[in-house]
Amino acid sequence: MPMLREVEAYPATGFPDRAWDADVDKAAFLARSRAIFELPLAPLEALRAQVAEQGLRLWWASAWKLSPNRRHKAPGVYRIAPDGYGRVQLEVWAATGRDEVVARTEPAVAFSTLQGVARSAATLRWDGSERVSLVPWSGLFGQSSGRLQVDLTTDEPMVPLRIDTPVGPGAAVPVVVEDAGPPILAGSGWLVVDRLDAFGTGAYEQEVARVADLLARDAEHAAWWEGSPFGVLYLQVVVEHPRIHYAPARAGVRKRGQDQQVTMVRTLAGMPVRTDVDALRELARADVHQALVDVAAKRHLPPPPPLPDRVYRSHRRTGGS
């Protein structure tokens, strides 16, 4: 079955007060960029109509996290609402004997991309065996908002800080259907950060998420992974903390159905100090690349490409964060 990994739509481009090709250098860059990246918007109408006719919605559930006493398990369950924003609910299920939901929070606003919801899912934590929480809105550079929490010792509902309120529809974009083609499974990139437990590492945690997000959209890396027989590559990074007890993690490459999972494990004691931002970023880049190298070696794939230049340019240009 054909699989749509990602779609980037470019709006009309130009200058407000002169012809679009008035600046020769910018016009040449624009022409080259569009020759490489631009896709017609028309086929998206076929996909939208097909999804609407079948009543389909984008839905994604995180991996389960078991409570310390192994009696309950919790996932974050995400969907895309009609207003275009993501929604997440934190669920608690019985882990043994009964396949049923024990508790579920009200919906909270979340990101609408799989990379964004994966960052949110990585914040899922058990505090003992009776309380579990999740940050619904987790940004690429460490911004976060709200907290969903389930307390199994009380019947009081936990209200999210970002309440699910109606939002009006966005502006319609006219498109023309050229060819509907075969059914398409909509996805969002070949690389997904499935778990990022790195409390206290500052720039390291932010850089892992940033680099993985860039690689998920990098054409050379996508082509490398498309040459494999696998679906999605799930990246897990865990930095063991002396005072925070994460769910157990084991480094290595594992099969997940048609997909692959690679887990990197470090200890906080072996990391550069939090104030050494450059060293932490360099280590994060090396770890993400090494994860791809490990997958290639384990699954007998060609070596992955080196990290693209823009991974390094972004911080030199902006001065970092």
GROMACS .gro file of C-alpha atoms in nm:
model
  321
    1MET     CA    1   0.000   0.000   0.000
    2PRO     CA    2   0.140   0.346  -0.086
    3MET     CA    3   0.221   0.547   0.224
    4LEU     CA    4   0.214   0.925   0.245
    5ARG     CA    5   0.488   1.017   0.491
    6GLU     CA    6   0.474   1.397   0.488
    7VAL     CA    7   0.325   1.686   0.295
    8GLU     CA    8   0.467   2.039   0.285
    9ALA     CA    9   0.246   2.305   0.126
   10TYR     CA   10   0.405   2.630   0.008
   11PRO     CA   11   0.191   2.948  -0.009
   12ALA     CA   12   0.220   3.206  -0.284
   13THR     CA   13   0.565   3.366  -0.261
   14GLY     CA   14   0.689   3.708  -0.364
   15PHE     CA   15   0.745   4.069  -0.261
   16PRO     CA   16   0.460   4.300  -0.157
   17ASP     CA   17   0.585   4.597  -0.357
   18ARG     CA   18   0.768   4.461  -0.664
   19ALA     CA   19   0.783   4.168  -0.904
   20TRP     CA   20   0.878   3.833  -0.751
   21ASP     CA   21   1.192   3.809  -0.968
   22ALA     CA   22   1.314   4.163  -0.893
   23ASP     CA   23   1.589   4.022  -0.673
   24VAL     CA   24   1.791   3.792  -0.901
   25ASP     CA   25   1.958   3.595  -0.623
   26LYS     CA   26   1.635   3.533  -0.433
   27ALA     CA   27   1.450   3.446  -0.754
   28ALA     CA   28   1.715   3.188  -0.845
   29PHE     CA   29   1.704   3.037  -0.497
   30LEU     CA   30   1.325   3.022  -0.507
   31ALA     CA   31   1.324   2.856  -0.848
   32ARG     CA   32   1.575   2.593  -0.737
   33SER     CA   33   1.390   2.528  -0.412
   34ARG     CA   34   1.055   2.484  -0.577
   35ALA     CA   35   1.202   2.262  -0.848
   36ILE     CA   36   1.318   2.027  -0.574
   37PHE     CA   37   1.047   2.048  -0.311
   38GLU     CA   38   0.722   2.179  -0.458
   39LEU     CA   39   0.436   1.935  -0.504
   40PRO     CA   40   0.096   2.032  -0.644
   41LEU     CA   41  -0.175   2.079  -0.385
   42ALA     CA   42  -0.440   1.926  -0.610
   43PRO     CA   43  -0.400   1.556  -0.510
   44LEU     CA   44  -0.457   1.649  -0.146
   45GLU     CA   45  -0.823   1.716  -0.224
   46ALA     CA   46  -0.863   1.352  -0.326
   47LEU     CA   47  -0.710   1.240   0.002
   48ARG     CA   48  -0.927   1.478   0.201
   49ALA     CA   49  -1.244   1.360   0.026
   50GLN     CA   50  -1.147   0.997   0.076
   51VAL     CA   51  -1.086   1.048   0.446
   52ALA     CA   52  -1.412   1.242   0.489
   53GLU     CA   53  -1.617   0.980   0.304
   54GLN     CA   54  -1.488   0.702   0.528
   55GLY     CA   55  -1.525   0.902   0.849
   56LEU     CA   56  -1.156   0.855   0.931
   57ARG     CA   57  -0.959   1.056   1.188
   58LEU     CA   58  -0.592   1.063   1.272
   59TRP     CA   59  -0.552   0.876   1.601
   60TRP     CA   60  -0.231   0.784   1.782
   61ALA     CA   61  -0.168   0.611   2.114
   62SER     CA   62   0.165   0.612   2.296
   63ALA     CA   63   0.337   0.305   2.430
   64TRP     CA   64   0.199   0.171   2.761
   65LYS     CA   65   0.375   0.258   3.084
   66LEU     CA   66   0.321   0.013   3.368
   67SER     CA   67   0.266   0.133   3.724
   68PRO     CA   68   0.537   0.026   3.972
   69ASN     CA   69   0.304  -0.236   4.124
   70ARG     CA   70   0.224  -0.360   3.770
   71ARG     CA   71  -0.153  -0.342   3.834
   72HIS     CA   72  -0.224  -0.061   3.589
   73LYS     CA   73  -0.091   0.065   3.258
   74ALA     CA   74  -0.129   0.410   3.106
   75PRO     CA   75  -0.106   0.549   2.751
   76GLY     CA   76  -0.160   0.896   2.611
   77VAL     CA   77  -0.429   0.884   2.340
   78TYR     CA   78  -0.413   1.159   2.076
   79ARG     CA   79  -0.642   1.265   1.793
   80ILE     CA   80  -0.683   1.556   1.553
   81ALA     CA   81  -0.996   1.762   1.618
   82PRO     CA   82  -1.201   1.928   1.340
   83ASP     CA   83  -1.045   2.265   1.430
   84GLY     CA   84  -0.702   2.131   1.328
   85TYR     CA   85  -0.555   2.118   1.679
   86GLY     CA   86  -0.453   1.798   1.851
   87ARG     CA   87  -0.628   1.663   2.159
   88VAL     CA   88  -0.492   1.421   2.417
   89GLN     CA   89  -0.651   1.214   2.692
   90LEU     CA   90  -0.455   1.028   2.957
   91GLU     CA   91  -0.601   0.682   3.014
   92VAL     CA   92  -0.541   0.422   3.285
   93TRP     CA   93  -0.616   0.058   3.208
   94ALA     CA   94  -0.619  -0.254   3.422
   95ALA     CA   95  -0.295  -0.438   3.345
   96THR     CA   96  -0.403  -0.785   3.454
   97GLY     CA   97  -0.715  -0.992   3.404
   98ARG     CA   98  -0.950  -0.720   3.275
   99ASP     CA   99  -0.909  -0.537   2.948
  100GLU     CA  100  -1.088  -0.217   3.051
  101VAL     CA  101  -1.032   0.154   3.107
  102VAL     CA  102  -1.014   0.241   3.477
  103ALA     CA  103  -0.989   0.621   3.437
  104ARG     CA  104  -0.968   0.879   3.161
  105THR     CA  105  -0.903   1.255   3.175
  106GLU     CA  106  -1.093   1.521   2.985
  107PRO     CA  107  -0.932   1.617   2.649
  108ALA     CA  108  -0.658   1.881   2.651
  109VAL     CA  109  -0.509   2.073   2.360
  110ALA     CA  110  -0.197   1.907   2.214
  111PHE     CA  111   0.024   1.934   1.906
  112SER     CA  112  -0.114   1.818   1.570
  113THR     CA  113   0.206   1.649   1.442
  114LEU     CA  114   0.328   1.301   1.531
  115GLN     CA  115   0.663   1.445   1.636
  116GLY     CA  116   0.482   1.684   1.870
  117VAL     CA  117   0.263   1.420   2.028
  118ALA     CA  118   0.564   1.190   2.067
  119ARG     CA  119   0.735   1.463   2.272
  120SER     CA  120   0.423   1.487   2.485
  121ALA     CA  121   0.402   1.109   2.523
  122ALA     CA  122   0.762   1.103   2.646
  123THR     CA  123   0.654   1.307   2.952
  124LEU     CA  124   0.419   1.032   3.078
  125ARG     CA  125   0.525   0.949   3.436
  126TRP     CA  126   0.401   0.735   3.724
  127ASP     CA  127   0.441   0.895   4.068
  128GLY     CA  128   0.416   0.583   4.278
  129SER     CA  129   0.153   0.324   4.185
  130GLU     CA  130  -0.157   0.544   4.220
  131ARG     CA  131  -0.080   0.865   4.029
  132VAL     CA  132   0.020   0.914   3.668
  133SER     CA  133   0.063   1.238   3.473
  134LEU     CA  134   0.142   1.368   3.126
  135VAL     CA  135   0.227   1.711   2.976
  136PRO     CA  136  -0.014   1.763   2.684
  137TRP     CA  137   0.176   2.044   2.510
  138SER     CA  138   0.550   1.982   2.486
  139GLY     CA  139   0.743   2.211   2.251
  140LEU     CA  140   1.053   2.136   2.047
  141PHE     CA  141   1.279   2.361   2.254
  142GLY     CA  142   1.159   2.267   2.601
  143GLN     CA  143   0.843   2.479   2.618
  144SER     CA  144   0.557   2.297   2.788
  145SER     CA  145   0.210   2.380   2.910
  146GLY     CA  146  -0.049   2.208   3.125
  147ARG     CA  147  -0.052   1.874   3.300
  148LEU     CA  148  -0.299   1.589   3.284
  149GLN     CA  149  -0.309   1.371   3.595
  150VAL     CA  150  -0.501   1.068   3.713
  151ASP     CA  151  -0.509   0.992   4.085
  152LEU     CA  152  -0.651   0.645   4.150
  153THR     CA  153  -0.699   0.724   4.520
  154THR     CA  154  -0.970   0.985   4.452
  155ASP     CA  155  -1.280   1.015   4.234
  156GLU     CA  156  -1.229   1.387   4.171
  157PRO     CA  157  -1.173   1.466   3.803
  158MET     CA  158  -0.839   1.625   3.716
  159VAL     CA  159  -0.900   1.934   3.500
  160PRO     CA  160  -0.631   2.013   3.240
  161LEU     CA  161  -0.479   2.360   3.238
  162ARG     CA  162  -0.561   2.389   2.868
  163ILE     CA  163  -0.935   2.325   2.846
  164ASP     CA  164  -1.084   2.174   2.529
  165THR     CA  165  -1.275   2.473   2.390
  166PRO     CA  166  -1.436   2.506   2.046
  167VAL     CA  167  -1.221   2.677   1.781
  168GLY     CA  168  -1.363   2.804   1.453
  169PRO     CA  169  -1.264   2.643   1.122
  170GLY     CA  170  -0.965   2.779   0.931
  171ALA     CA  171  -0.979   2.947   0.591
  172ALA     CA  172  -1.060   2.710   0.304
  173VAL     CA  173  -0.794   2.660   0.034
  174PRO     CA  174  -0.929   2.594  -0.318
  175VAL     CA  175  -0.770   2.288  -0.483
  176VAL     CA  176  -0.831   2.089  -0.802
  177VAL     CA  177  -0.835   1.708  -0.808
  178GLU     CA  178  -0.606   1.556  -1.073
  179ASP     CA  179  -0.602   1.187  -0.977
  180ALA     CA  180  -0.730   1.026  -0.659
  181GLY     CA  181  -0.507   0.721  -0.705
  182PRO     CA  182  -0.500   0.426  -0.465
  183PRO     CA  183  -0.589   0.454  -0.094
  184ILE     CA  184  -0.325   0.640   0.108
  185LEU     CA  185  -0.227   0.589   0.469
  186ALA     CA  186  -0.137   0.932   0.607
  187GLY     CA  187   0.166   0.942   0.833
  188SER     CA  188   0.429   1.191   0.937
  189GLY     CA  189   0.790   1.098   0.873
  190TRP     CA  190   1.001   0.785   0.903
  191LEU     CA  191   1.162   0.879   1.237
  192VAL     CA  192   0.960   0.933   1.555
  193VAL     CA  193   1.092   1.011   1.903
  194ASP     CA  194   0.893   0.755   2.096
  195ARG     CA  195   1.051   0.819   2.436
  196LEU     CA  196   1.274   1.096   2.568
  197ASP     CA  197   1.340   1.064   2.941
  198ALA     CA  198   1.627   1.303   3.004
  199PHE     CA  199   1.530   1.521   3.301
  200GLY     CA  200   1.809   1.750   3.413
  201THR     CA  201   2.008   1.740   3.088
  202GLY     CA  202   1.890   2.077   2.955
  203ALA     CA  203   2.033   2.136   2.608
  204TYR     CA  204   2.092   1.764   2.550
  205GLU     CA  205   1.722   1.679   2.572
  206GLN     CA  206   1.625   1.975   2.354
  207GLU     CA  207   1.890   1.891   2.092
  208VAL     CA  208   1.787   1.525   2.065
  209ALA     CA  209   1.430   1.632   1.988
  210ARG     CA  210   1.543   1.905   1.746
  211VAL     CA  211   1.786   1.686   1.551
  212ALA     CA  212   1.540   1.397   1.528
  213ASP     CA  213   1.274   1.636   1.398
  214LEU     CA  214   1.514   1.768   1.132
  215LEU     CA  215   1.616   1.418   1.025
  216ALA     CA  216   1.251   1.313   0.995
  217ARG     CA  217   1.218   1.584   0.728
  218ASP     CA  218   1.562   1.538   0.566
  219ALA     CA  219   1.538   1.399   0.211
  220GLU     CA  220   1.871   1.213   0.219
  221HIS     CA  221   1.794   1.034   0.544
  222ALA     CA  222   1.440   0.958   0.432
  223ALA     CA  223   1.577   0.802   0.111
  224TRP     CA  224   1.820   0.593   0.317
  225TRP     CA  225   1.539   0.456   0.534
  226GLU     CA  226   1.305   0.404   0.236
  227GLY     CA  227   1.562   0.155   0.107
  228SER     CA  228   1.495  -0.065   0.410
  229PRO     CA  229   1.206  -0.312   0.439
  230PHE     CA  230   1.079  -0.146   0.758
  231GLY     CA  231   0.808   0.111   0.834
  232VAL     CA  232   0.879   0.364   1.110
  233LEU     CA  233   1.196   0.391   1.319
  234TYR     CA  234   1.112   0.471   1.682
  235LEU     CA  235   1.391   0.644   1.873
  236GLN     CA  236   1.407   0.615   2.251
  237VAL     CA  237   1.662   0.808   2.458
  238VAL     CA  238   1.683   0.756   2.834
  239VAL     CA  239   1.925   0.932   3.069
  240GLU     CA  240   1.912   0.750   3.401
  241HIS     CA  241   1.872   0.991   3.693
  242PRO     CA  242   1.977   0.912   4.052
  243ARG     CA  243   1.653   1.050   4.201
  244ILE     CA  244   1.399   0.983   3.925
  245HIS     CA  245   1.291   0.628   3.858
  246TYR     CA  246   1.193   0.593   3.494
  247ALA     CA  247   1.043   0.278   3.349
  248PRO     CA  248   1.327   0.030   3.285
  249ALA     CA  249   1.508   0.079   2.955
  250ARG     CA  250   1.744  -0.158   2.774
  251ALA     CA  251   1.976  -0.025   2.505
  252GLY     CA  252   1.964  -0.190   2.166
  253VAL     CA  253   1.764  -0.239   1.847
  254ARG     CA  254   1.434  -0.427   1.856
  255LYS     CA  255   1.154  -0.518   1.620
  256ARG     CA  256   0.809  -0.358   1.665
  257GLY     CA  257   0.581  -0.530   1.416
  258GLN     CA  258   0.673  -0.386   1.077
  259ASP     CA  259   0.873  -0.110   1.248
  260GLN     CA  260   1.204  -0.085   1.433
  261GLN     CA  261   1.292   0.061   1.772
  262VAL     CA  262   1.635   0.179   1.883
  263THR     CA  263   1.700   0.268   2.246
  264MET     CA  264   1.998   0.472   2.372
  265VAL     CA  265   2.068   0.470   2.747
  266ARG     CA  266   2.303   0.703   2.936
  267THR     CA  267   2.355   0.799   3.300
  268LEU     CA  268   2.331   1.157   3.421
  269ALA     CA  269   2.660   1.119   3.606
  270GLY     CA  270   2.840   1.057   3.277
  271MET     CA  271   2.701   1.368   3.104
  272PRO     CA  272   2.867   1.709   3.061
  273VAL     CA  273   2.755   1.962   3.320
  274ARG     CA  274   2.426   2.137   3.244
  275THR     CA  275   2.596   2.472   3.182
  276ASP     CA  276   2.820   2.327   2.907
  277VAL     CA  277   2.557   2.377   2.640
  278ASP     CA  278   2.787   2.320   2.341
  279ALA     CA  279   2.913   1.988   2.476
  280LEU     CA  280   2.559   1.870   2.550
  281ARG     CA  281   2.441   1.959   2.201
  282GLU     CA  282   2.740   1.787   2.043
  283LEU     CA  283   2.674   1.474   2.248
  284ALA     CA  284   2.305   1.475   2.151
  285ARG     CA  285   2.389   1.495   1.781
  286ALA     CA  286   2.641   1.215   1.814
  287ASP     CA  287   2.390   0.997   2.000
  288VAL     CA  288   2.114   1.043   1.742
  289HIS     CA  289   2.356   0.960   1.459
  290GLN     CA  290   2.495   0.662   1.652
  291ALA     CA  291   2.141   0.531   1.697
  292LEU     CA  292   2.104   0.519   1.318
  293VAL     CA  293   2.445   0.352   1.285
  294ASP     CA  294   2.338   0.087   1.538
  295VAL     CA  295   2.017   0.016   1.346
  296ALA     CA  296   2.207  -0.013   1.018
  297ALA     CA  297   2.458  -0.256   1.169
  298LYS     CA  298   2.193  -0.468   1.342
  299ARG     CA  299   1.961  -0.489   1.040
  300HIS     CA  300   2.234  -0.512   0.772
  301LEU     CA  301   2.148  -0.179   0.610
  302PRO     CA  302   2.387   0.061   0.435
  303PRO     CA  303   2.548   0.314   0.672
  304PRO     CA  304   2.326   0.619   0.733
  305PRO     CA  305   2.420   0.955   0.579
  306PRO     CA  306   2.608   1.205   0.797
  307LEU     CA  307   2.401   1.466   0.976
  308PRO     CA  308   2.299   1.744   0.734
  309ASP     CA  309   2.473   2.080   0.758
  310ARG     CA  310   2.155   2.255   0.873
  311VAL     CA  311   2.174   2.061   1.201
  312TYR     CA  312   2.479   2.273   1.284
  313ARG     CA  313   2.391   2.592   1.095
  314SER     CA  314   2.072   2.660   1.289
  315HIS     CA  315   2.255   2.723   1.615
  316ARG     CA  316   2.536   2.921   1.454
  317ARG     CA  317   2.280   3.142   1.282
  318THR     CA  318   2.050   3.203   1.575
  319GLY     CA  319   2.301   3.186   1.856
  320GLY     CA  320   2.125   2.886   2.009
  321SER     CA  321   1.882   2.883   2.297
   0.00000   0.00000   0.00000
